[in-house]
């Protein structure tokens, strides 16, 4: 029994070590990816975890940003503005992270199997418009 | 884990070190590849190509990965796992890094397709799992194969957001260079898995004789047939599920959560299957897994689709996702011994890739013909029942080989 438990501890230890390394690299990457205060254009604003879609949207609109699209996370919205200081305004209004918008969505992820992503028959047919 | 449970003659390479190295290789091999879809748009946009250029490169890669698997396994069995893993890692890293500079479709086919395809086959978790199976004691083997598969699954889950972060922080070209470093890390790790089965251990037979022996075993063909179904399911679902969900009226976000949930549950399922395989009959566990897939898919298709039903389906399928891998690879090692496992499991894995190709292709083709995925879902259910049945009669006892008569 103790031998079996020992094996599970090894598995948990490996998982923990991997998650620690991953979190460190991912954290550094996010820091590097954060946009400077003066940034404009299409961005993704991340609001605190636990914020509802309504809360996030209200905070975003307080900056007079244009909504590009909602994402599959309630606290992340893709927005756009050409006014200088856009990223700073988003942060002042509650965003914990502001990043350049990426052309990525669930259908691209599905394409990671090595085949072309399968697009739904209904709705828009551009990859950029899902997510 | 004590060092006494290791195969003899491993020296400084303790079982713990071997398992950590094998798991990390599986994680890097699977994980790095999982993020390639992120580069579809940036590479296509930067070069002014349509999506089909990138898709062709990925298709070449997938075919070479599948075809190369048995050959990589044979080379690993003949010359040692470490060499094949290291050379595979080198091809893999070169392919990923050079993809950043491909400015013509031909160059992309060579880098993203040819080099990475060869690299994936050489540094694959099939070779890594076979090395682990050979180097740990039989009683720990199923657990080790389970943790190795879970590590590969975890790589898929973790590397996609990381790849996305790299693109956001550094641009897609530097992101590819950074991902190539992960592939490059396979090379030093491969030294820990170096070597092949020592002479005098296992059956005294050549690779050709081992292949002939396996080919004459009904159980081997049943394993190949069953694993084909696994490939069909996972590729079809991963590629077409988000589109299916949107077509049934739910939002794309549900599709994303579903795929994330599949990935998460997959880690738990793979590990648990490995643990269970060490205690129970592997063939019955495989029958149960495929039978459960049939039930889960049938309920999903028959029930009205809601966000909750999608998430329950995703979690259940995630648990059953790659849980077949430690059991199938474990059965190959159990029946035929670990001596030529890389080759024999490589062939079984090739069948998985053929099933995967058909799952993706047939899903799209039948959708175009019928206007819905319903037919493919029912084909998937039928195939799951078929796989549950074919695993039942497998003879999982180790092959008894008659020693050649001594010369008079």
GROMACS .gro file of N, CA, C and O in nm, chain A residues 7-123:
model
  468
    7UNK      N    1   0.415   0.589  -0.532
    7UNK     CA    2   0.407   0.614  -0.676
    7UNK      C    3   0.319   0.735  -0.704
    7UNK      O    4   0.350   0.818  -0.789
    8UNK      N    5   0.208   0.745  -0.631
    8UNK     CA    6   0.120   0.860  -0.652
    8UNK      C    7   0.188   0.990  -0.611
    8UNK      O    8   0.167   1.094  -0.674
    9UNK      N    9   0.270   0.984  -0.508
    9UNK     CA   10   0.343   1.104  -0.467
    9UNK      C   11   0.442   1.146  -0.576
    9UNK      O   12   0.463   1.266  -0.599
   10UNK      N   13   0.502   1.047  -0.640
   10UNK     CA   14   0.594   1.079  -0.750
   10UNK      C   15   0.517   1.151  -0.862
   10UNK      O   16   0.561   1.253  -0.914
   11UNK      N   17   0.399   1.097  -0.893
   11UNK     CA   18   0.318   1.159  -0.999
   11UNK      C   19   0.277   1.301  -0.960
   11UNK      O   20   0.286   1.393  -1.042
   12UNK      N   21   0.236   1.318  -0.835
   12UNK     CA   22   0.196   1.452  -0.788
   12UNK      C   23   0.315   1.547  -0.789
   12UNK      O   24   0.302   1.665  -0.825
   13UNK      N   25   0.430   1.496  -0.748
   13UNK     CA   26   0.551   1.578  -0.747
   13UNK      C   27   0.588   1.624  -0.887
   13UNK      O   28   0.622   1.741  -0.909
   14UNK      N   29   0.577   1.532  -0.983
   14UNK     CA   30   0.608   1.567  -1.122
   14UNK      C   31   0.510   1.674  -1.171
   14UNK      O   32   0.549   1.774  -1.232
   15UNK      N   33   0.382   1.652  -1.141
   15UNK     CA   34   0.279   1.748  -1.183
   15UNK      C   35   0.307   1.886  -1.122
   15UNK      O   36   0.303   1.988  -1.192
   16UNK      N   37   0.339   1.886  -0.993
   16UNK     CA   38   0.366   2.012  -0.925
   16UNK      C   39   0.485   2.084  -0.985
   16UNK      O   40   0.482   2.206  -1.008
   17UNK      N   41   0.592   2.008  -1.012
   17UNK     CA   42   0.713   2.069  -1.069
   17UNK      C   43   0.684   2.127  -1.207
   17UNK      O   44   0.727   2.240  -1.238
   18UNK      N   45   0.611   2.052  -1.288
   18UNK     CA   46   0.578   2.100  -1.423
   18UNK      C   47   0.494   2.228  -1.414
   18UNK      O   48   0.519   2.326  -1.484
   19UNK      N   49   0.395   2.226  -1.324
   19UNK     CA   50   0.308   2.345  -1.312
   19UNK      C   51   0.387   2.466  -1.263
   19UNK      O   52   0.363   2.578  -1.309
   20UNK      N   53   0.483   2.443  -1.173
   20UNK     CA   54   0.565   2.555  -1.124
   20UNK      C   55   0.647   2.616  -1.237
   20UNK      O   56   0.650   2.738  -1.254
   21UNK      N   57   0.713   2.529  -1.313
   21UNK     CA   58   0.796   2.578  -1.424
   21UNK      C   59   0.708   2.650  -1.526
   21UNK      O   60   0.741   2.760  -1.574
   22UNK      N   61   0.595   2.587  -1.556
   22UNK     CA   62   0.503   2.646  -1.654
   22UNK      C   63   0.454   2.783  -1.607
   22UNK      O   64   0.454   2.880  -1.683
   23UNK      N   65   0.415   2.791  -1.480
   23UNK     CA   66   0.362   2.918  -1.426
   23UNK      C   67   0.469   3.026  -1.432
   23UNK      O   68   0.439   3.142  -1.464
   24UNK      N   69   0.593   2.988  -1.404
   24UNK     CA   70   0.701   3.087  -1.407
   24UNK      C   71   0.721   3.140  -1.550
   24UNK      O   72   0.729   3.262  -1.572
   25UNK      N   73   0.728   3.048  -1.645
   25UNK     CA   74   0.750   3.091  -1.785
   25UNK      C   75   0.629   3.171  -1.835
   25UNK      O   76   0.644   3.275  -1.899
   26UNK      N   77   0.511   3.122  -1.801
   26UNK     CA   78   0.389   3.188  -1.848
   26UNK      C   79   0.377   3.329  -1.786
   26UNK      O   80   0.340   3.425  -1.853
   27UNK      N   81   0.411   3.338  -1.657
   27UNK     CA   82   0.405   3.468  -1.589
   27UNK      C   83   0.500   3.569  -1.653
   27UNK      O   84   0.464   3.684  -1.680
   28UNK      N   85   0.623   3.525  -1.679
   28UNK     CA   86   0.721   3.614  -1.744
   28UNK      C   87   0.674   3.655  -1.883
   28UNK      O   88   0.689   3.770  -1.924
   29UNK      N   89   0.614   3.556  -1.953
   29UNK     CA   90   0.566   3.585  -2.089
   29UNK      C   91   0.454   3.689  -2.086
   29UNK      O   92   0.454   3.782  -2.167
   30UNK      N   93   0.363   3.674  -1.991
   30UNK     CA   94   0.251   3.770  -1.982
   30UNK      C   95   0.303   3.909  -1.947
   30UNK      O   96   0.254   4.009  -1.998
   31UNK      N   97   0.404   3.914  -1.861
   31UNK     CA   98   0.462   4.044  -1.825
   31UNK      C   99   0.523   4.111  -1.947
   31UNK      O  100   0.508   4.230  -1.970
   32UNK      N  101   0.591   4.030  -2.027
   32UNK     CA  102   0.656   4.082  -2.148
   32UNK      C  103   0.552   4.123  -2.252
   32UNK      O  104   0.573   4.218  -2.328
   33UNK      N  105   0.438   4.053  -2.251
   33UNK     CA  106   0.336   4.079  -2.353
   33UNK      C  107   0.247   4.198  -2.318
   33UNK      O  108   0.176   4.250  -2.405
   34UNK      N  109   0.252   4.242  -2.192
   34UNK     CA  110   0.164   4.354  -2.151
   34UNK      C  111   0.195   4.478  -2.233
   34UNK      O  112   0.313   4.513  -2.253
   35UNK      N  113   0.091   4.545  -2.281
   35UNK     CA  114   0.110   4.663  -2.366
   35UNK      C  115   0.147   4.785  -2.282
   35UNK      O  116   0.101   4.799  -2.168
   36UNK      N  117   0.228   4.875  -2.337
   36UNK     CA  118   0.259   4.999  -2.264
   36UNK      C  119   0.134   5.087  -2.254
   36UNK      O  120   0.040   5.072  -2.332
   37UNK      N  121   0.138   5.180  -2.160
   37UNK     CA  122   0.021   5.265  -2.133
   37UNK      C  123  -0.032   5.337  -2.257
   37UNK      O  124  -0.151   5.354  -2.274
   38UNK      N  125   0.058   5.380  -2.345
   38UNK     CA  126   0.015   5.463  -2.458
   38UNK      C  127  -0.043   5.381  -2.573
   38UNK      O  128  -0.090   5.438  -2.672
   39UNK      N  129  -0.042   5.248  -2.560
   39UNK     CA  130  -0.083   5.162  -2.673
   39UNK      C  131  -0.227   5.187  -2.717
   39UNK      O  132  -0.314   5.216  -2.635
   40UNK      N  133  -0.248   5.176  -2.848
   40UNK     CA  134  -0.384   5.190  -2.904
   40UNK      C  135  -0.409   5.071  -2.997
   40UNK      O  136  -0.325   4.982  -3.009
   41UNK      N  137  -0.523   5.072  -3.063
   41UNK     CA  138  -0.556   4.966  -3.159
   41UNK      C  139  -0.639   4.857  -3.094
   41UNK      O  140  -0.706   4.879  -2.993
   42UNK      N  141  -0.632   4.738  -3.155
   42UNK     CA  142  -0.712   4.625  -3.104
   42UNK      C  143  -0.638   4.557  -2.989
   42UNK      O  144  -0.523   4.514  -3.006
   43UNK      N  145  -0.705   4.548  -2.877
   43UNK     CA  146  -0.642   4.486  -2.760
   43UNK      C  147  -0.739   4.389  -2.693
   43UNK      O  148  -0.859   4.394  -2.718
   44UNK      N  149  -0.682   4.303  -2.610
   44UNK     CA  150  -0.766   4.220  -2.523
   44UNK      C  151  -0.745   4.268  -2.380
   44UNK      O  152  -0.631   4.275  -2.333
   45UNK      N  153  -0.853   4.308  -2.316
   45UNK     CA  154  -0.845   4.353  -2.177
   45UNK      C  155  -0.891   4.239  -2.086
   45UNK      O  156  -0.995   4.178  -2.109
   46UNK      N  157  -0.808   4.210  -1.986
   46UNK     CA  158  -0.842   4.105  -1.889
   46UNK      C  159  -0.881   4.173  -1.758
   46UNK      O  160  -0.804   4.253  -1.704
   47UNK      N  161  -0.997   4.138  -1.707
   47UNK     CA  162  -1.045   4.194  -1.580
   47UNK      C  163  -1.029   4.088  -1.471
   47UNK      O  164  -1.005   3.970  -1.501
   48UNK      N  165  -1.040   4.129  -1.344
   48UNK     CA  166  -1.015   4.032  -1.236
   48UNK      C  167  -1.103   3.907  -1.249
   48UNK      O  168  -1.218   3.917  -1.292
   49UNK      N  169  -1.046   3.793  -1.213
   49UNK     CA  170  -1.121   3.668  -1.219
   49UNK      C  171  -1.237   3.676  -1.122
   49UNK      O  172  -1.222   3.725  -1.011
   50UNK      N  173  -1.351   3.633  -1.167
   50UNK     CA  174  -1.471   3.644  -1.085
   50UNK      C  175  -1.562   3.755  -1.134
   50UNK      O  176  -1.679   3.758  -1.097
   51UNK      N  177  -1.508   3.845  -1.215
   51UNK     CA  178  -1.593   3.950  -1.270
   51UNK      C  179  -1.687   3.889  -1.374
   51UNK      O  180  -1.646   3.805  -1.456
   52UNK      N  181  -1.810   3.936  -1.374
   52UNK     CA  182  -1.907   3.886  -1.472
   52UNK      C  183  -1.884   3.956  -1.605
   52UNK      O  184  -1.809   4.055  -1.612
   53UNK      N  185  -1.949   3.904  -1.707
   53UNK     CA  186  -1.939   3.965  -1.841
   53UNK      C  187  -1.991   4.110  -1.836
   53UNK      O  188  -1.933   4.199  -1.897
   54UNK      N  189  -2.097   4.131  -1.758
   54UNK     CA  190  -2.157   4.265  -1.749
   54UNK      C  191  -2.060   4.363  -1.682
   54UNK      O  192  -2.042   4.476  -1.729
   55UNK      N  193  -1.998   4.318  -1.573
   55UNK     CA  194  -1.902   4.403  -1.502
   55UNK      C  195  -1.786   4.442  -1.593
   55UNK      O  196  -1.745   4.558  -1.600
   56UNK      N  197  -1.733   4.342  -1.663
   56UNK     CA  198  -1.618   4.365  -1.751
   56UNK      C  199  -1.656   4.461  -1.863
   56UNK      O  200  -1.581   4.555  -1.895
   57UNK      N  201  -1.772   4.437  -1.922
   57UNK     CA  202  -1.814   4.520  -2.034
   57UNK      C  203  -1.837   4.665  -1.988
   57UNK      O  204  -1.796   4.760  -2.057
   58UNK      N  205  -1.898   4.681  -1.871
   58UNK     CA  206  -1.924   4.816  -1.819
   58UNK      C  207  -1.791   4.889  -1.795
   58UNK      O  208  -1.777   5.007  -1.830
   59UNK      N  209  -1.695   4.820  -1.738
   59UNK     CA  210  -1.565   4.883  -1.713
   59UNK      C  211  -1.497   4.920  -1.844
   59UNK      O  212  -1.433   5.026  -1.855
   60UNK      N  213  -1.511   4.833  -1.942
   60UNK     CA  214  -1.447   4.861  -2.072
   60UNK      C  215  -1.511   4.981  -2.139
   60UNK      O  216  -1.441   5.070  -2.191
   61UNK      N  217  -1.643   4.987  -2.135
   61UNK     CA  218  -1.713   5.096  -2.203
   61UNK      C  219  -1.690   5.231  -2.134
   61UNK      O  220  -1.710   5.336  -2.195
   62UNK      N  221  -1.651   5.226  -2.007
   62UNK     CA  222  -1.622   5.351  -1.936
   62UNK      C  223  -1.503   5.423  -2.000
   62UNK      O  224  -1.481   5.542  -1.977
   63UNK      N  225  -1.425   5.351  -2.078
   63UNK     CA  226  -1.309   5.412  -2.147
   63UNK      C  227  -1.345   5.457  -2.288
   63UNK      O  228  -1.260   5.500  -2.362
   64UNK      N  229  -1.471   5.443  -2.324
   64UNK     CA  230  -1.520   5.475  -2.458
   64UNK      C  231  -1.454   5.389  -2.565
   64UNK      O  232  -1.430   5.433  -2.677
   65UNK      N  233  -1.422   5.267  -2.527
   65UNK     CA  234  -1.364   5.173  -2.624
   65UNK      C  235  -1.473   5.116  -2.713
   65UNK      O  236  -1.590   5.114  -2.675
   66UNK      N  237  -1.433   5.073  -2.832
   66UNK     CA  238  -1.528   5.003  -2.920
   66UNK      C  239  -1.514   4.852  -2.893
   66UNK      O  240  -1.403   4.800  -2.884
   67UNK      N  241  -1.629   4.784  -2.883
   67UNK     CA  242  -1.627   4.639  -2.861
   67UNK      C  243  -1.597   4.570  -2.994
   67UNK      O  244  -1.666   4.592  -3.093
   68UNK      N  245  -1.490   4.489  -2.996
   68UNK     CA  246  -1.460   4.410  -3.117
   68UNK      C  247  -1.533   4.276  -3.107
   68UNK      O  248  -1.601   4.233  -3.199
   69UNK      N  249  -1.517   4.209  -2.996
   69UNK     CA  250  -1.589   4.083  -2.973
   69UNK      C  251  -1.576   4.042  -2.827
   69UNK      O  252  -1.480   4.081  -2.759
   70UNK      N  253  -1.670   3.963  -2.783
   70UNK     CA  254  -1.657   3.901  -2.652
   70UNK      C  255  -1.578   3.772  -2.671
   70UNK      O  256  -1.573   3.719  -2.781
   71UNK      N  257  -1.517   3.724  -2.566
   71UNK     CA  258  -1.442   3.598  -2.576
   71UNK      C  259  -1.512   3.492  -2.492
   71UNK      O  260  -1.615   3.519  -2.432
   72UNK      N  261  -1.454   3.374  -2.489
   72UNK     CA  262  -1.518   3.266  -2.413
   72UNK      C  263  -1.491   3.278  -2.264
   72UNK      O  264  -1.544   3.202  -2.185
   73UNK      N  265  -1.408   3.375  -2.224
   73UNK     CA  266  -1.391   3.402  -2.082
   73UNK      C  267  -1.473   3.526  -2.047
   73UNK      O  268  -1.464   3.627  -2.117
   74UNK      N  269  -1.554   3.522  -1.940
   74UNK     CA  270  -1.638   3.637  -1.909
   74UNK      C  271  -1.558   3.761  -1.873
   74UNK      O  272  -1.606   3.873  -1.885
   75UNK      N  273  -1.433   3.742  -1.826
   75UNK     CA  274  -1.354   3.857  -1.782
   75UNK      C  275  -1.251   3.902  -1.886
   75UNK      O  276  -1.156   3.973  -1.853
   76UNK      N  277  -1.267   3.859  -2.010
   76UNK     CA  278  -1.174   3.901  -2.117
   76UNK      C  279  -1.255   3.952  -2.236
   76UNK      O  280  -1.347   3.883  -2.282
   77UNK      N  281  -1.223   4.072  -2.283
   77UNK     CA  282  -1.297   4.131  -2.395
   77UNK      C  283  -1.197   4.188  -2.495
   77UNK      O  284  -1.095   4.246  -2.457
   78UNK      N  285  -1.230   4.172  -2.623
   78UNK     CA  286  -1.146   4.233  -2.726
   78UNK      C  287  -1.205   4.369  -2.760
   78UNK      O  288  -1.325   4.381  -2.791
   79UNK      N  289  -1.121   4.471  -2.750
   79UNK     CA  290  -1.168   4.609  -2.766
   79UNK      C  291  -1.078   4.684  -2.863
   79UNK      O  292  -0.968   4.637  -2.896
   80UNK      N  293  -1.124   4.801  -2.903
   80UNK     CA  294  -1.043   4.880  -2.996
   80UNK      C  295  -1.061   5.029  -2.966
   80UNK      O  296  -1.169   5.075  -2.927
   81UNK      N  297  -0.952   5.104  -2.984
   81UNK     CA  298  -0.959   5.250  -2.974
   81UNK      C  299  -0.834   5.308  -3.038
   81UNK      O  300  -0.727   5.248  -3.033
   82UNK      N  301  -0.849   5.425  -3.099
   82UNK     CA  302  -0.733   5.491  -3.161
   82UNK      C  303  -0.682   5.606  -3.075
   82UNK      O  304  -0.586   5.673  -3.113
   83UNK      N  305  -0.747   5.630  -2.962
   83UNK     CA  306  -0.706   5.742  -2.875
   83UNK      C  307  -0.583   5.703  -2.794
   83UNK      O  308  -0.583   5.599  -2.726
   84UNK      N  309  -0.478   5.787  -2.796
   84UNK     CA  310  -0.356   5.756  -2.720
   84UNK      C  311  -0.387   5.734  -2.571
   84UNK      O  312  -0.478   5.798  -2.517
   85UNK      N  313  -0.312   5.646  -2.509
   85UNK     CA  314  -0.332   5.618  -2.366
   85UNK      C  315  -0.444   5.518  -2.340
   85UNK      O  316  -0.491   5.504  -2.227
   86UNK      N  317  -0.484   5.448  -2.445
   86UNK     CA  318  -0.595   5.352  -2.434
   86UNK      C  319  -0.567   5.244  -2.329
   86UNK      O  320  -0.650   5.217  -2.240
   87UNK      N  321  -0.448   5.185  -2.336
   87UNK     CA  322  -0.414   5.076  -2.242
   87UNK      C  323  -0.416   5.126  -2.098
   87UNK      O  324  -0.465   5.058  -2.007
   88UNK      N  325  -0.364   5.248  -2.077
   88UNK     CA  326  -0.362   5.304  -1.941
   88UNK      C  327  -0.505   5.324  -1.889
   88UNK      O  328  -0.535   5.294  -1.773
   89UNK      N  329  -0.594   5.373  -1.976
   89UNK     CA  330  -0.733   5.397  -1.934
   89UNK      C  331  -0.801   5.265  -1.895
   89UNK      O  332  -0.878   5.259  -1.800
   90UNK      N  333  -0.772   5.162  -1.973
   90UNK     CA  334  -0.831   5.032  -1.940
   90UNK      C  335  -0.784   4.984  -1.803
   90UNK      O  336  -0.863   4.934  -1.723
   91UNK      N  337  -0.657   5.002  -1.777
   91UNK     CA  338  -0.602   4.959  -1.647
   91UNK      C  339  -0.662   5.043  -1.534
   91UNK      O  340  -0.696   4.991  -1.428
   92UNK      N  341  -0.673   5.172  -1.557
   92UNK     CA  342  -0.731   5.260  -1.455
   92UNK      C  343  -0.874   5.218  -1.422
   92UNK      O  344  -0.920   5.231  -1.308
   93UNK      N  345  -0.942   5.165  -1.523
   93UNK     CA  346  -1.083   5.123  -1.503
   93UNK      C  347  -1.096   4.976  -1.464
   93UNK      O  348  -1.202   4.917  -1.485
   94UNK      N  349  -0.990   4.917  -1.415
   94UNK     CA  350  -1.003   4.784  -1.357
   94UNK      C  351  -0.935   4.669  -1.428
   94UNK      O  352  -0.925   4.559  -1.373
   95UNK      N  353  -0.887   4.691  -1.551
   95UNK     CA  354  -0.823   4.579  -1.622
   95UNK      C  355  -0.692   4.541  -1.553
   95UNK      O  356  -0.614   4.628  -1.515
   96UNK      N  357  -0.672   4.412  -1.534
   96UNK     CA  358  -0.547   4.367  -1.471
   96UNK      C  359  -0.442   4.333  -1.575
   96UNK      O  360  -0.325   4.314  -1.544
   97UNK      N  361  -0.483   4.325  -1.700
   97UNK     CA  362  -0.388   4.299  -1.808
   97UNK      C  363  -0.444   4.349  -1.939
   97UNK      O  364  -0.565   4.338  -1.964
   98UNK      N  365  -0.356   4.408  -2.021
   98UNK     CA  366  -0.397   4.454  -2.154
   98UNK      C  367  -0.294   4.402  -2.254
   98UNK      O  368  -0.175   4.431  -2.241
   99UNK      N  369  -0.343   4.324  -2.349
   99UNK     CA  370  -0.253   4.258  -2.444
   99UNK      C  371  -0.299   4.284  -2.587
   99UNK      O  372  -0.417   4.312  -2.612
  100UNK      N  373  -0.206   4.272  -2.680
  100UNK     CA  374  -0.242   4.287  -2.821
  100UNK      C  375  -0.336   4.172  -2.860
  100UNK      O  376  -0.311   4.057  -2.823
  101UNK      N  377  -0.442   4.204  -2.932
  101UNK     CA  378  -0.539   4.101  -2.973
  101UNK      C  379  -0.474   4.003  -3.071
  101UNK      O  380  -0.397   4.044  -3.157
  102UNK      N  381  -0.507   3.877  -3.053
  102UNK     CA  382  -0.448   3.772  -3.137
  102UNK      C  383  -0.555   3.704  -3.222
  102UNK      O  384  -0.667   3.686  -3.176
  103UNK      N  385  -0.520   3.667  -3.343
  103UNK     CA  386  -0.616   3.594  -3.426
  103UNK      C  387  -0.624   3.448  -3.384
  103UNK      O  388  -0.573   3.360  -3.451
  104UNK      N  389  -0.683   3.423  -3.269
  104UNK     CA  390  -0.689   3.287  -3.217
  104UNK      C  391  -0.830   3.257  -3.169
  104UNK      O  392  -0.896   3.342  -3.112
  105UNK      N  393  -0.875   3.140  -3.194
  105UNK     CA  394  -1.008   3.102  -3.148
  105UNK      C  395  -1.016   2.952  -3.134
  105UNK      O  396  -0.923   2.879  -3.166
  106UNK      N  397  -1.131   2.908  -3.089
  106UNK     CA  398  -1.150   2.766  -3.059
  106UNK      C  399  -1.134   2.679  -3.184
  106UNK      O  400  -1.088   2.566  -3.177
  107UNK      N  401  -1.168   2.733  -3.301
  107UNK     CA  402  -1.159   2.650  -3.421
  107UNK      C  403  -1.014   2.630  -3.465
  107UNK      O  404  -0.978   2.528  -3.522
  108UNK      N  405  -0.930   2.729  -3.437
  108UNK     CA  406  -0.787   2.711  -3.463
  108UNK      C  407  -0.732   2.605  -3.369
  108UNK      O  408  -0.650   2.524  -3.406
  109UNK      N  409  -0.779   2.608  -3.245
  109UNK     CA  410  -0.735   2.509  -3.147
  109UNK      C  411  -0.774   2.369  -3.194
  109UNK      O  412  -0.696   2.275  -3.187
  110UNK      N  413  -0.896   2.357  -3.242
  110UNK     CA  414  -0.941   2.227  -3.291
  110UNK      C  415  -0.853   2.182  -3.406
  110UNK      O  416  -0.829   2.064  -3.425
  111UNK      N  417  -0.801   2.278  -3.482
  111UNK     CA  418  -0.713   2.244  -3.594
  111UNK      C  419  -0.578   2.193  -3.550
  111UNK      O  420  -0.498   2.151  -3.631
  112UNK      N  421  -0.550   2.198  -3.420
  112UNK     CA  422  -0.422   2.150  -3.370
  112UNK      C  423  -0.408   1.999  -3.387
  112UNK      O  424  -0.302   1.943  -3.361
  113UNK      N  425  -0.515   1.931  -3.424
  113UNK     CA  426  -0.503   1.789  -3.451
  113UNK      C  427  -0.420   1.766  -3.577
  113UNK      O  428  -0.377   1.656  -3.604
  114UNK      N  429  -0.396   1.871  -3.651
  114UNK     CA  430  -0.316   1.856  -3.771
  114UNK      C  431  -0.399   1.872  -3.896
  114UNK      O  432  -0.348   1.859  -4.007
  115UNK      N  433  -0.524   1.897  -3.882
  115UNK     CA  434  -0.609   1.914  -3.999
  115UNK      C  435  -0.664   2.057  -4.000
  115UNK      O  436  -0.655   2.127  -3.901
  116UNK      N  437  -0.723   2.095  -4.111
  116UNK     CA  438  -0.785   2.226  -4.118
  116UNK      C  439  -0.896   2.234  -4.014
  116UNK      O  440  -0.969   2.137  -3.996
  117UNK      N  441  -0.911   2.347  -3.945
  117UNK     CA  442  -1.020   2.358  -3.850
  117UNK      C  443  -1.155   2.341  -3.920
  117UNK      O  444  -1.171   2.388  -4.031
  118UNK      N  445  -1.246   2.272  -3.854
  118UNK     CA  446  -1.380   2.258  -3.909
  118UNK      C  447  -1.463   2.376  -3.863
  118UNK      O  448  -1.476   2.401  -3.743
  119UNK      N  449  -1.515   2.453  -3.958
  119UNK     CA  450  -1.597   2.570  -3.924
  119UNK      C  451  -1.743   2.531  -3.920
  119UNK      O  452  -1.786   2.444  -3.996
  120UNK      N  453  -1.819   2.595  -3.833
  120UNK     CA  454  -1.962   2.564  -3.831
  120UNK      C  455  -2.029   2.610  -3.959
  120UNK      O  456  -1.985   2.707  -4.021
  121UNK      N  457  -2.135   2.540  -3.997
  121UNK     CA  458  -2.205   2.576  -4.120
  121UNK      C  459  -2.279   2.708  -4.103
  121UNK      O  460  -2.280   2.792  -4.191
  122UNK      N  461  -2.339   2.726  -3.985
  122UNK     CA  462  -2.415   2.848  -3.961
  122UNK      C  463  -2.320   2.960  -3.917
  122UNK      O  464  -2.213   2.934  -3.868
  123UNK      N  465  -2.364   3.083  -3.935
  123UNK     CA  466  -2.288   3.197  -3.884
  123UNK      C  467  -2.173   3.237  -3.972
  123UNK      O  468  -2.155   3.182  -4.081
   0.00000   0.00000   0.00000
